[in-house]
Amino acid sequence: MTDRTITLRSDLVERLEALAGQQGRTIDDVGNQLLGEILNSYAPVGGGNWALTVAEGMEAAAIDWIDDPDASVNSRHEFERHLREQWERTQSDESDG
């Protein structure tokens, strides 16, 4: 693997230097570890199952899930109501003009 250069704001470099100093490590070691952790949390490396990765991320997220056994039926009714309202709105717009 070849090394490449990335330009960072000076305040970030100073924070990396301080962190590396506290840990007794080089700035490259700390920077590589931190950047690797960030990238892996957003785009895991490897040929894993993307659906499993999404599902695990959703489980880890702070989402108030709604447990509705009739969700698909209710969703369909809501969508049909929405379409009907849109259609009615277009009909009234045409008759007003």
C-alpha positions as MATLAB code, in Angstrom:
seq = 'MTDRTITLRSDLVERLEALAGQQGRTIDDVGNQLLGEILNSYAPVGGGNWALTVAEGMEAAAIDWIDDPDASVNSRHEFERHLREQWERTQSDESDG';
ca = [
       0.000    0.000    0.000;
       1.358    3.399   -0.910;
       1.090    6.461    1.282;
      -0.846    9.454    0.034;
      -1.290   12.931    1.440;
      -4.533   14.454    2.690;
      -4.773   18.127    3.601;
      -6.541   18.890    6.882;
      -7.418   22.122    8.623;
      -4.730   23.147   11.075;
      -7.062   22.867   14.101;
      -7.764   19.232   13.232;
      -4.060   18.512   12.852;
      -3.404   20.098   16.257;
      -6.089   17.949   17.841;
      -4.636   14.829   16.212;
      -1.168   15.767   17.416;
      -2.465   16.296   20.952;
      -4.309   12.986   20.924;
      -1.281   11.150   19.554;
       0.889   12.741   22.229;
      -1.499   11.681   24.985;
      -1.497    8.113   23.699;
       2.249    7.985   23.001;
       1.604    7.160   19.366;
       2.409    8.798   16.055;
      -0.063   11.140   14.379;
      -0.221    8.733   11.431;
      -1.238    5.838   13.698;
      -3.969    7.851   15.410;
      -5.205    9.434   12.187;
      -5.338    6.107   10.356;
      -7.201    4.455   13.223;
      -9.757    7.261   13.564;
     -10.361    7.593    9.842;
     -10.648    3.823    9.475;
     -13.247    3.659   12.263;
     -15.262    6.484   10.722;
     -15.212    4.960    7.249;
     -16.123    1.501    8.533;
     -19.099    2.888   10.412;
     -20.489    4.423    7.196;
     -19.257    2.049    4.523;
     -18.036   -1.278    5.898;
     -15.264   -2.880    3.898;
     -15.773   -6.373    2.606;
     -18.158   -8.319    0.484;
     -20.733   -8.660    3.231;
     -24.455   -8.666    2.790;
     -25.550   -5.044    2.250;
     -29.090   -5.782    3.446;
     -27.752   -7.159    6.718;
     -25.596   -4.058    7.128;
     -28.627   -1.818    6.591;
     -30.752   -3.880    9.001;
     -28.059   -3.764   11.692;
     -27.759   -0.013   11.245;
     -31.518    0.384   11.565;
     -31.552   -1.738   14.722;
     -28.775    0.379   16.215;
     -30.518    3.662   15.311;
     -32.693    5.425   17.862;
     -35.942    5.047   15.943;
     -39.360    4.768   17.577;
     -40.662    1.857   15.548;
     -44.426    1.509   15.200;
     -45.607   -2.056   15.681;
     -48.637   -2.216   13.402;
     -49.594   -5.645   12.063;
     -51.856   -3.926    9.518;
     -49.193   -1.475    8.348;
     -49.348   -2.477    4.696;
     -53.151   -2.227    4.583;
     -53.161    1.090    6.441;
     -50.367    2.436    4.261;
     -52.290    1.488    1.130;
     -55.451    3.206    2.379;
     -53.503    6.341    3.268;
     -51.843    6.379   -0.155;
     -55.176    5.935   -1.926;
     -56.661    8.759    0.176;
     -53.700   10.959   -0.745;
     -54.150   10.197   -4.465;
     -57.886   10.874   -4.254;
     -57.246   14.245   -2.564;
     -54.705   15.165   -5.233;
     -57.131   14.210   -7.997;
     -59.916   16.229   -6.386;
     -57.591   19.206   -6.050;
     -56.680   19.044   -9.743;
     -60.347   18.810  -10.672;
     -61.233   21.880   -8.642;
     -58.214   23.780  -10.064;
     -59.366   23.042  -13.616;
     -62.943   24.117  -12.966;
     -61.747   27.372  -11.289;
     -59.592   28.346  -14.272;
];
